């Protein structure tokens, strides 16, 4: 799970060592090696060769994996088992309530999300990995970066992109490095089946991370770490070797519910329960249609994702700067005026978002999001500052598709309503 203010997903990041598998299909070798070795509840299969080897199943070997992971830019790794049955009732209830919105893939795989050994037959352990993503420019003000980000929300004519999306697409970064880590492990243990996931496929990423000692689930449902807050990405490697699970950590939210109180759309309906249909990250990234009228004024100038529940969290004063320059802010996406961003042609959108997670929403949804932010700006800007915003909207009013045109007309209507026109 990319640990961020968003529900961004990409194509399934399935990596499998076909060479080691001798050309067999993904999962086949795992099933062949583990067939008949059921030894306990939760569909847990054990690779007897690995289990019998103290050198491979020891905590020292996990420490070695941690060393390799740090060399690849990861902040921490943990080990989880495959029995997530206690998470199944909550997952089923969440989907049944419709809180997943249009993210039909969350319901399509049923309880496989909570059953790693069903998703990838033969899986014995899950290696979880965490990678900090705070950009250098943000981390340059330790202890102040949260206030700095909040101040940006008070500039109505500036478009705000979620912190995680200001650099390169994390899917590609994590996926390639998880694969390299898998190869390192394979070199040490010999033949090993594995698949790597980065915010993709039916995987309960935050749950696995919590069970493997990476942190605890905050009331906003994100993972929190005492040394790093929540500003990090998550990835996993499903493996067919037995590794000792990491110890979970105790929660440290106490009575604090700042994340619940700060949410602009009240999407966190109770501690640890999120209605994605109201979440600004969902609305601006995952949702393909029109943004509900009643939620548009609450979005403010957030045009891609939302970080409010993370910005307010006291633990994020410990957020760590990324060890990789890939997540540093790229020019053109930060501190830009809404009118400037709204004027991008589709070719310009593709050029400026090349290698960025933003590209996946497409030009139309990009314009839709900005139109909403511009409408919100027109409700608070004075006459002089409203002129470029109105001009940009009017230039798009004709010739746009139905989705963009409807949001443009709504935005222009905000100025008319304010001025009694």
PDB file of N, CA and C in Angstrom, residues 174-267:
ATOM      1  N   UNK A 174       9.194   1.308  -6.187  1.00  0.00           N
ATOM      2  CA  UNK A 174       9.123   0.214  -5.219  1.00  0.00           C
ATOM      3  C   UNK A 174       9.167  -1.147  -5.898  1.00  0.00           C
ATOM      4  N   UNK A 175       8.459  -1.266  -7.010  1.00  0.00           N
ATOM      5  CA  UNK A 175       8.388  -2.569  -7.675  1.00  0.00           C
ATOM      6  C   UNK A 175       9.775  -3.064  -8.079  1.00  0.00           C
ATOM      7  N   UNK A 176      10.560  -2.187  -8.686  1.00  0.00           N
ATOM      8  CA  UNK A 176      11.888  -2.607  -9.140  1.00  0.00           C
ATOM      9  C   UNK A 176      12.792  -2.936  -7.960  1.00  0.00           C
ATOM     10  N   UNK A 177      12.671  -2.188  -6.872  1.00  0.00           N
ATOM     11  CA  UNK A 177      13.538  -2.427  -5.719  1.00  0.00           C
ATOM     12  C   UNK A 177      13.095  -3.651  -4.920  1.00  0.00           C
ATOM     13  N   UNK A 178      11.789  -3.906  -4.885  1.00  0.00           N
ATOM     14  CA  UNK A 178      11.322  -5.142  -4.257  1.00  0.00           C
ATOM     15  C   UNK A 178      11.808  -6.360  -5.041  1.00  0.00           C
ATOM     16  N   UNK A 179      11.813  -6.227  -6.352  1.00  0.00           N
ATOM     17  CA  UNK A 179      12.310  -7.328  -7.175  1.00  0.00           C
ATOM     18  C   UNK A 179      13.800  -7.558  -6.929  1.00  0.00           C
ATOM     19  N   UNK A 180      14.558  -6.475  -6.808  1.00  0.00           N
ATOM     20  CA  UNK A 180      15.991  -6.611  -6.523  1.00  0.00           C
ATOM     21  C   UNK A 180      16.210  -7.267  -5.158  1.00  0.00           C
ATOM     22  N   UNK A 181      15.370  -6.888  -4.181  1.00  0.00           N
ATOM     23  CA  UNK A 181      15.483  -7.502  -2.862  1.00  0.00           C
ATOM     24  C   UNK A 181      15.162  -8.994  -2.948  1.00  0.00           C
ATOM     25  N   UNK A 182      14.142  -9.334  -3.724  1.00  0.00           N
ATOM     26  CA  UNK A 182      13.785 -10.746  -3.910  1.00  0.00           C
ATOM     27  C   UNK A 182      14.947 -11.525  -4.512  1.00  0.00           C
ATOM     28  N   UNK A 183      15.616 -10.921  -5.466  1.00  0.00           N
ATOM     29  CA  UNK A 183      16.744 -11.592  -6.120  1.00  0.00           C
ATOM     30  C   UNK A 183      17.904 -11.788  -5.147  1.00  0.00           C
ATOM     31  N   UNK A 184      18.112 -10.793  -4.267  1.00  0.00           N
ATOM     32  CA  UNK A 184      19.165 -10.927  -3.253  1.00  0.00           C
ATOM     33  C   UNK A 184      18.871 -12.138  -2.354  1.00  0.00           C
ATOM     34  N   UNK A 185      17.607 -12.231  -1.929  1.00  0.00           N
ATOM     35  CA  UNK A 185      17.221 -13.334  -1.047  1.00  0.00           C
ATOM     36  C   UNK A 185      17.377 -14.668  -1.771  1.00  0.00           C
ATOM     37  N   UNK A 186      16.946 -14.701  -3.032  1.00  0.00           N
ATOM     38  CA  UNK A 186      17.046 -15.932  -3.826  1.00  0.00           C
ATOM     39  C   UNK A 186      18.494 -16.382  -3.969  1.00  0.00           C
ATOM     40  N   UNK A 187      19.399 -15.435  -4.131  1.00  0.00           N
ATOM     41  CA  UNK A 187      20.817 -15.774  -4.255  1.00  0.00           C
ATOM     42  C   UNK A 187      21.328 -16.470  -2.993  1.00  0.00           C
ATOM     43  N   UNK A 188      20.716 -16.120  -1.854  1.00  0.00           N
ATOM     44  CA  UNK A 188      21.170 -16.673  -0.578  1.00  0.00           C
ATOM     45  C   UNK A 188      20.527 -18.023  -0.278  1.00  0.00           C
ATOM     46  N   UNK A 189      19.222 -18.154  -0.556  1.00  0.00           N
ATOM     47  CA  UNK A 189      18.507 -19.380  -0.185  1.00  0.00           C
ATOM     48  C   UNK A 189      18.392 -20.370  -1.330  1.00  0.00           C
ATOM     49  N   UNK A 190      18.734 -19.935  -2.529  1.00  0.00           N
ATOM     50  CA  UNK A 190      18.550 -20.800  -3.680  1.00  0.00           C
ATOM     51  C   UNK A 190      17.189 -20.560  -4.303  1.00  0.00           C
ATOM     52  N   UNK A 191      16.637 -21.594  -4.886  1.00  0.00           N
ATOM     53  CA  UNK A 191      15.361 -21.478  -5.584  1.00  0.00           C
ATOM     54  C   UNK A 191      14.278 -20.966  -4.641  1.00  0.00           C
ATOM     55  N   UNK A 192      13.590 -19.886  -5.036  1.00  0.00           N
ATOM     56  CA  UNK A 192      12.549 -19.290  -4.192  1.00  0.00           C
ATOM     57  C   UNK A 192      11.453 -18.695  -5.060  1.00  0.00           C
ATOM     58  N   UNK A 193      10.226 -19.056  -4.762  1.00  0.00           N
ATOM     59  CA  UNK A 193       9.097 -18.449  -5.460  1.00  0.00           C
ATOM     60  C   UNK A 193       8.692 -17.167  -4.763  1.00  0.00           C
ATOM     61  N   UNK A 194       8.347 -16.147  -5.516  1.00  0.00           N
ATOM     62  CA  UNK A 194       7.969 -14.882  -4.903  1.00  0.00           C
ATOM     63  C   UNK A 194       7.136 -14.044  -5.857  1.00  0.00           C
ATOM     64  N   UNK A 195       6.346 -13.170  -5.292  1.00  0.00           N
ATOM     65  CA  UNK A 195       5.658 -12.134  -6.048  1.00  0.00           C
ATOM     66  C   UNK A 195       5.697 -10.848  -5.232  1.00  0.00           C
ATOM     67  N   UNK A 196       5.967  -9.762  -5.916  1.00  0.00           N
ATOM     68  CA  UNK A 196       6.055  -8.460  -5.250  1.00  0.00           C
ATOM     69  C   UNK A 196       4.829  -7.628  -5.590  1.00  0.00           C
ATOM     70  N   UNK A 197       4.341  -6.900  -4.603  1.00  0.00           N
ATOM     71  CA  UNK A 197       3.170  -6.045  -4.781  1.00  0.00           C
ATOM     72  C   UNK A 197       3.480  -4.637  -4.279  1.00  0.00           C
ATOM     73  N   UNK A 198       3.041  -3.646  -5.018  1.00  0.00           N
ATOM     74  CA  UNK A 198       3.172  -2.263  -4.565  1.00  0.00           C
ATOM     75  C   UNK A 198       1.846  -1.553  -4.806  1.00  0.00           C
ATOM     76  N   UNK A 199       1.029  -1.474  -3.756  1.00  0.00           N
ATOM     77  CA  UNK A 199      -0.248  -0.778  -3.856  1.00  0.00           C
ATOM     78  C   UNK A 199      -1.055  -1.333  -5.022  1.00  0.00           C
ATOM     79  N   UNK A 200      -1.075  -2.628  -5.147  1.00  0.00           N
ATOM     80  CA  UNK A 200      -1.735  -3.249  -6.290  1.00  0.00           C
ATOM     81  C   UNK A 200      -2.241  -4.624  -5.891  1.00  0.00           C
ATOM     82  N   UNK A 201      -3.207  -5.118  -6.645  1.00  0.00           N
ATOM     83  CA  UNK A 201      -3.760  -6.452  -6.429  1.00  0.00           C
ATOM     84  C   UNK A 201      -4.504  -6.510  -5.091  1.00  0.00           C
ATOM     85  N   UNK A 202      -5.254  -7.579  -4.876  1.00  0.00           N
ATOM     86  CA  UNK A 202      -6.046  -7.693  -3.641  1.00  0.00           C
ATOM     87  C   UNK A 202      -5.190  -8.075  -2.443  1.00  0.00           C
ATOM     88  N   UNK A 203      -4.491  -7.117  -1.899  1.00  0.00           N
ATOM     89  CA  UNK A 203      -3.585  -7.334  -0.772  1.00  0.00           C
ATOM     90  C   UNK A 203      -3.960  -6.383   0.361  1.00  0.00           C
ATOM     91  N   UNK A 204      -4.080  -6.916   1.575  1.00  0.00           N
ATOM     92  CA  UNK A 204      -4.338  -6.070   2.748  1.00  0.00           C
ATOM     93  C   UNK A 204      -3.004  -5.531   3.251  1.00  0.00           C
ATOM     94  N   UNK A 205      -2.524  -4.504   2.586  1.00  0.00           N
ATOM     95  CA  UNK A 205      -1.160  -4.040   2.826  1.00  0.00           C
ATOM     96  C   UNK A 205      -0.954  -3.461   4.218  1.00  0.00           C
ATOM     97  N   UNK A 206      -1.850  -2.573   4.635  1.00  0.00           N
ATOM     98  CA  UNK A 206      -1.681  -1.963   5.955  1.00  0.00           C
ATOM     99  C   UNK A 206      -1.823  -3.004   7.061  1.00  0.00           C
ATOM    100  N   UNK A 207      -2.711  -3.959   6.872  1.00  0.00           N
ATOM    101  CA  UNK A 207      -2.899  -5.016   7.863  1.00  0.00           C
ATOM    102  C   UNK A 207      -1.647  -5.881   7.973  1.00  0.00           C
ATOM    103  N   UNK A 208      -1.089  -6.257   6.836  1.00  0.00           N
ATOM    104  CA  UNK A 208       0.143  -7.044   6.847  1.00  0.00           C
ATOM    105  C   UNK A 208       1.287  -6.264   7.485  1.00  0.00           C
ATOM    106  N   UNK A 209       1.366  -4.977   7.164  1.00  0.00           N
ATOM    107  CA  UNK A 209       2.434  -4.150   7.728  1.00  0.00           C
ATOM    108  C   UNK A 209       2.292  -4.033   9.239  1.00  0.00           C
ATOM    109  N   UNK A 210       1.056  -3.875   9.711  1.00  0.00           N
ATOM    110  CA  UNK A 210       0.827  -3.767  11.152  1.00  0.00           C
ATOM    111  C   UNK A 210       1.191  -5.069  11.859  1.00  0.00           C
ATOM    112  N   UNK A 211       0.836  -6.181  11.257  1.00  0.00           N
ATOM    113  CA  UNK A 211       1.125  -7.473  11.875  1.00  0.00           C
ATOM    114  C   UNK A 211       2.613  -7.806  11.852  1.00  0.00           C
ATOM    115  N   UNK A 212       3.360  -7.123  11.009  1.00  0.00           N
ATOM    116  CA  UNK A 212       4.797  -7.404  10.905  1.00  0.00           C
ATOM    117  C   UNK A 212       5.651  -6.362  11.618  1.00  0.00           C
ATOM    118  N   UNK A 213       5.024  -5.584  12.505  1.00  0.00           N
ATOM    119  CA  UNK A 213       5.785  -4.669  13.337  1.00  0.00           C
ATOM    120  C   UNK A 213       6.189  -3.360  12.699  1.00  0.00           C
ATOM    121  N   UNK A 214       5.593  -3.029  11.544  1.00  0.00           N
ATOM    122  CA  UNK A 214       5.930  -1.772  10.874  1.00  0.00           C
ATOM    123  C   UNK A 214       5.288  -0.569  11.563  1.00  0.00           C
ATOM    124  N   UNK A 215       4.262  -0.801  12.355  1.00  0.00           N
ATOM    125  CA  UNK A 215       3.555   0.283  13.021  1.00  0.00           C
ATOM    126  C   UNK A 215       2.184  -0.189  13.450  1.00  0.00           C
ATOM    127  N   UNK A 216       1.310   0.761  13.746  1.00  0.00           N
ATOM    128  CA  UNK A 216      -0.055   0.424  14.143  1.00  0.00           C
ATOM    129  C   UNK A 216      -1.038   1.194  13.266  1.00  0.00           C
ATOM    130  N   UNK A 217      -2.267   0.727  13.203  1.00  0.00           N
ATOM    131  CA  UNK A 217      -3.279   1.383  12.391  1.00  0.00           C
ATOM    132  C   UNK A 217      -3.818   2.599  13.136  1.00  0.00           C
ATOM    133  N   UNK A 218      -3.670   3.768  12.524  1.00  0.00           N
ATOM    134  CA  UNK A 218      -4.216   4.980  13.108  1.00  0.00           C
ATOM    135  C   UNK A 218      -5.723   5.027  12.935  1.00  0.00           C
ATOM    136  N   UNK A 219      -6.355   5.982  13.568  1.00  0.00           N
ATOM    137  CA  UNK A 219      -7.810   6.097  13.461  1.00  0.00           C
ATOM    138  C   UNK A 219      -8.244   6.524  12.071  1.00  0.00           C
ATOM    139  N   UNK A 220      -7.297   7.032  11.269  1.00  0.00           N
ATOM    140  CA  UNK A 220      -7.591   7.366   9.874  1.00  0.00           C
ATOM    141  C   UNK A 220      -7.404   6.158   8.966  1.00  0.00           C
ATOM    142  N   UNK A 221      -7.084   5.004   9.530  1.00  0.00           N
ATOM    143  CA  UNK A 221      -6.869   3.698   8.892  1.00  0.00           C
ATOM    144  C   UNK A 221      -5.466   3.537   8.319  1.00  0.00           C
ATOM    145  N   UNK A 222      -4.677   4.604   8.249  1.00  0.00           N
ATOM    146  CA  UNK A 222      -3.312   4.493   7.741  1.00  0.00           C
ATOM    147  C   UNK A 222      -2.393   3.919   8.815  1.00  0.00           C
ATOM    148  N   UNK A 223      -1.238   3.458   8.388  1.00  0.00           N
ATOM    149  CA  UNK A 223      -0.274   2.904   9.322  1.00  0.00           C
ATOM    150  C   UNK A 223       0.565   4.029   9.917  1.00  0.00           C
ATOM    151  N   UNK A 224       0.822   3.945  11.215  1.00  0.00           N
ATOM    152  CA  UNK A 224       1.637   4.935  11.912  1.00  0.00           C
ATOM    153  C   UNK A 224       2.857   4.259  12.528  1.00  0.00           C
ATOM    154  N   UNK A 225       3.970   4.958  12.446  1.00  0.00           N
ATOM    155  CA  UNK A 225       5.227   4.464  12.980  1.00  0.00           C
ATOM    156  C   UNK A 225       5.805   5.535  13.903  1.00  0.00           C
ATOM    157  N   UNK A 226       6.294   5.155  15.059  1.00  0.00           N
ATOM    158  CA  UNK A 226       6.773   6.136  16.041  1.00  0.00           C
ATOM    159  C   UNK A 226       7.961   6.936  15.538  1.00  0.00           C
ATOM    160  N   UNK A 227       8.758   6.363  14.657  1.00  0.00           N
ATOM    161  CA  UNK A 227       9.943   7.055  14.151  1.00  0.00           C
ATOM    162  C   UNK A 227       9.716   7.725  12.804  1.00  0.00           C
ATOM    163  N   UNK A 228       8.566   7.474  12.164  1.00  0.00           N
ATOM    164  CA  UNK A 228       8.384   7.982  10.799  1.00  0.00           C
ATOM    165  C   UNK A 228       6.987   8.497  10.506  1.00  0.00           C
ATOM    166  N   UNK A 229       6.110   8.531  11.488  1.00  0.00           N
ATOM    167  CA  UNK A 229       4.750   8.988  11.222  1.00  0.00           C
ATOM    168  C   UNK A 229       4.055   8.068  10.239  1.00  0.00           C
ATOM    169  N   UNK A 230       3.453   8.677   9.197  1.00  0.00           N
ATOM    170  CA  UNK A 230       2.748   7.869   8.184  1.00  0.00           C
ATOM    171  C   UNK A 230       3.164   8.216   6.765  1.00  0.00           C
ATOM    172  N   UNK A 231       4.207   9.027   6.620  1.00  0.00           N
ATOM    173  CA  UNK A 231       4.599   9.485   5.285  1.00  0.00           C
ATOM    174  C   UNK A 231       5.557   8.487   4.637  1.00  0.00           C
ATOM    175  N   UNK A 232       5.002   7.336   4.296  1.00  0.00           N
ATOM    176  CA  UNK A 232       5.819   6.306   3.658  1.00  0.00           C
ATOM    177  C   UNK A 232       4.942   5.419   2.784  1.00  0.00           C
ATOM    178  N   UNK A 233       5.599   4.733   1.860  1.00  0.00           N
ATOM    179  CA  UNK A 233       4.939   3.763   0.993  1.00  0.00           C
ATOM    180  C   UNK A 233       5.141   2.368   1.570  1.00  0.00           C
ATOM    181  N   UNK A 234       4.233   1.474   1.208  1.00  0.00           N
ATOM    182  CA  UNK A 234       4.330   0.087   1.632  1.00  0.00           C
ATOM    183  C   UNK A 234       4.405  -0.837   0.422  1.00  0.00           C
ATOM    184  N   UNK A 235       5.131  -1.900   0.566  1.00  0.00           N
ATOM    185  CA  UNK A 235       5.192  -2.929  -0.466  1.00  0.00           C
ATOM    186  C   UNK A 235       5.358  -4.282   0.199  1.00  0.00           C
ATOM    187  N   UNK A 236       5.097  -5.339  -0.550  1.00  0.00           N
ATOM    188  CA  UNK A 236       5.159  -6.679   0.011  1.00  0.00           C
ATOM    189  C   UNK A 236       5.803  -7.647  -0.979  1.00  0.00           C
ATOM    190  N   UNK A 237       6.412  -8.678  -0.419  1.00  0.00           N
ATOM    191  CA  UNK A 237       6.894  -9.802  -1.222  1.00  0.00           C
ATOM    192  C   UNK A 237       6.304 -11.072  -0.617  1.00  0.00           C
ATOM    193  N   UNK A 238       5.463 -11.753  -1.367  1.00  0.00           N
ATOM    194  CA  UNK A 238       4.939 -13.047  -0.948  1.00  0.00           C
ATOM    195  C   UNK A 238       5.993 -14.099  -1.298  1.00  0.00           C
ATOM    196  N   UNK A 239       6.405 -14.896  -0.321  1.00  0.00           N
ATOM    197  CA  UNK A 239       7.475 -15.871  -0.555  1.00  0.00           C
ATOM    198  C   UNK A 239       7.061 -17.257  -0.076  1.00  0.00           C
ATOM    199  N   UNK A 240       7.732 -18.273  -0.604  1.00  0.00           N
ATOM    200  CA  UNK A 240       7.433 -19.654  -0.215  1.00  0.00           C
ATOM    201  C   UNK A 240       8.492 -20.212   0.726  1.00  0.00           C
ATOM    202  N   UNK A 241       9.135 -19.350   1.489  1.00  0.00           N
ATOM    203  CA  UNK A 241      10.075 -19.797   2.515  1.00  0.00           C
ATOM    204  C   UNK A 241       9.573 -19.320   3.870  1.00  0.00           C
ATOM    205  N   UNK A 242       9.809 -20.133   4.884  1.00  0.00           N
ATOM    206  CA  UNK A 242       9.342 -19.805   6.228  1.00  0.00           C
ATOM    207  C   UNK A 242      10.325 -18.864   6.911  1.00  0.00           C
ATOM    208  N   UNK A 243       9.824 -17.728   7.343  1.00  0.00           N
ATOM    209  CA  UNK A 243      10.633 -16.749   8.063  1.00  0.00           C
ATOM    210  C   UNK A 243       9.948 -16.422   9.381  1.00  0.00           C
ATOM    211  N   UNK A 244      10.698 -16.123  10.428  1.00  0.00           N
ATOM    212  CA  UNK A 244      10.081 -15.827  11.724  1.00  0.00           C
ATOM    213  C   UNK A 244       9.329 -14.501  11.681  1.00  0.00           C
ATOM    214  N   UNK A 245       8.052 -14.493  12.073  1.00  0.00           N
ATOM    215  CA  UNK A 245       7.266 -13.258  12.017  1.00  0.00           C
ATOM    216  C   UNK A 245       7.779 -12.209  12.997  1.00  0.00           C
ATOM    217  N   UNK A 246       7.636 -10.956  12.614  1.00  0.00           N
ATOM    218  CA  UNK A 246       8.027  -9.840  13.475  1.00  0.00           C
ATOM    219  C   UNK A 246       6.953  -9.610  14.528  1.00  0.00           C
ATOM    220  N   UNK A 247       7.359  -9.025  15.628  1.00  0.00           N
ATOM    221  CA  UNK A 247       6.415  -8.725  16.701  1.00  0.00           C
ATOM    222  C   UNK A 247       5.629  -7.457  16.377  1.00  0.00           C
ATOM    223  N   UNK A 248       4.297  -7.492  16.471  1.00  0.00           N
ATOM    224  CA  UNK A 248       3.510  -6.266  16.268  1.00  0.00           C
ATOM    225  C   UNK A 248       3.827  -5.250  17.362  1.00  0.00           C
ATOM    226  N   UNK A 249       3.549  -3.988  17.082  1.00  0.00           N
ATOM    227  CA  UNK A 249       3.758  -2.938  18.079  1.00  0.00           C
ATOM    228  C   UNK A 249       2.406  -2.510  18.638  1.00  0.00           C
ATOM    229  N   UNK A 250       2.429  -1.918  19.812  1.00  0.00           N
ATOM    230  CA  UNK A 250       1.184  -1.464  20.431  1.00  0.00           C
ATOM    231  C   UNK A 250       0.773  -0.110  19.851  1.00  0.00           C
ATOM    232  N   UNK A 251      -0.531   0.163  19.782  1.00  0.00           N
ATOM    233  CA  UNK A 251      -1.010   1.452  19.265  1.00  0.00           C
ATOM    234  C   UNK A 251      -0.641   2.591  20.209  1.00  0.00           C
ATOM    235  N   UNK A 252      -0.466   3.775  19.646  1.00  0.00           N
ATOM    236  CA  UNK A 252      -0.104   4.940  20.449  1.00  0.00           C
ATOM    237  C   UNK A 252      -0.912   6.176  20.048  1.00  0.00           C
ATOM    238  N   UNK A 253      -2.158   5.981  19.673  1.00  0.00           N
ATOM    239  CA  UNK A 253      -3.019   7.131  19.359  1.00  0.00           C
ATOM    240  C   UNK A 253      -3.697   7.680  20.610  1.00  0.00           C
ATOM    241  N   UNK A 254      -3.922   6.813  21.583  1.00  0.00           N
ATOM    242  CA  UNK A 254      -4.590   7.254  22.796  1.00  0.00           C
ATOM    243  C   UNK A 254      -5.964   7.833  22.521  1.00  0.00           C
ATOM    244  N   UNK A 255      -6.256   8.963  23.149  1.00  0.00           N
ATOM    245  CA  UNK A 255      -7.569   9.596  22.970  1.00  0.00           C
ATOM    246  C   UNK A 255      -7.593  10.578  21.810  1.00  0.00           C
ATOM    247  N   UNK A 256      -6.463  10.774  21.146  1.00  0.00           N
ATOM    248  CA  UNK A 256      -6.391  11.732  20.038  1.00  0.00           C
ATOM    249  C   UNK A 256      -7.299  11.302  18.899  1.00  0.00           C
ATOM    250  N   UNK A 257      -8.057  12.241  18.364  1.00  0.00           N
ATOM    251  CA  UNK A 257      -8.858  11.977  17.176  1.00  0.00           C
ATOM    252  C   UNK A 257      -8.794  13.179  16.229  1.00  0.00           C
ATOM    253  N   UNK A 258      -7.628  13.798  16.191  1.00  0.00           N
ATOM    254  CA  UNK A 258      -7.438  14.967  15.333  1.00  0.00           C
ATOM    255  C   UNK A 258      -7.705  14.645  13.869  1.00  0.00           C
ATOM    256  N   UNK A 259      -7.317  13.451  13.434  1.00  0.00           N
ATOM    257  CA  UNK A 259      -7.533  13.090  12.030  1.00  0.00           C
ATOM    258  C   UNK A 259      -9.014  13.039  11.698  1.00  0.00           C
ATOM    259  N   UNK A 260      -9.815  12.574  12.636  1.00  0.00           N
ATOM    260  CA  UNK A 260     -11.262  12.509  12.417  1.00  0.00           C
ATOM    261  C   UNK A 260     -11.841  13.911  12.339  1.00  0.00           C
ATOM    262  N   UNK A 261     -11.401  14.770  13.242  1.00  0.00           N
ATOM    263  CA  UNK A 261     -11.954  16.123  13.320  1.00  0.00           C
ATOM    264  C   UNK A 261     -11.553  16.997  12.142  1.00  0.00           C
ATOM    265  N   UNK A 262     -10.359  16.782  11.579  1.00  0.00           N
ATOM    266  CA  UNK A 262      -9.854  17.678  10.537  1.00  0.00           C
ATOM    267  C   UNK A 262     -10.365  17.320   9.152  1.00  0.00           C
ATOM    268  N   UNK A 263     -10.835  16.117   8.955  1.00  0.00           N
ATOM    269  CA  UNK A 263     -11.240  15.677   7.614  1.00  0.00           C
ATOM    270  C   UNK A 263     -12.290  16.617   7.032  1.00  0.00           C
ATOM    271  N   UNK A 264     -12.007  17.244   5.892  1.00  0.00           N
ATOM    272  CA  UNK A 264     -12.924  18.247   5.326  1.00  0.00           C
ATOM    273  C   UNK A 264     -14.301  17.699   4.987  1.00  0.00           C
ATOM    274  N   UNK A 265     -14.358  16.433   4.580  1.00  0.00           N
ATOM    275  CA  UNK A 265     -15.625  15.849   4.125  1.00  0.00           C
ATOM    276  C   UNK A 265     -16.212  14.861   5.124  1.00  0.00           C
ATOM    277  N   UNK A 266     -15.602  14.751   6.292  1.00  0.00           N
ATOM    278  CA  UNK A 266     -16.041  13.809   7.323  1.00  0.00           C
ATOM    279  C   UNK A 266     -16.067  12.380   6.772  1.00  0.00           C
ATOM    280  N   UNK A 267     -15.005  12.041   6.060  1.00  0.00           N
ATOM    281  CA  UNK A 267     -14.921  10.703   5.470  1.00  0.00           C
ATOM    282  C   UNK A 267     -14.563   9.639   6.503  1.00  0.00           C
TER     283      UNK A 267
END
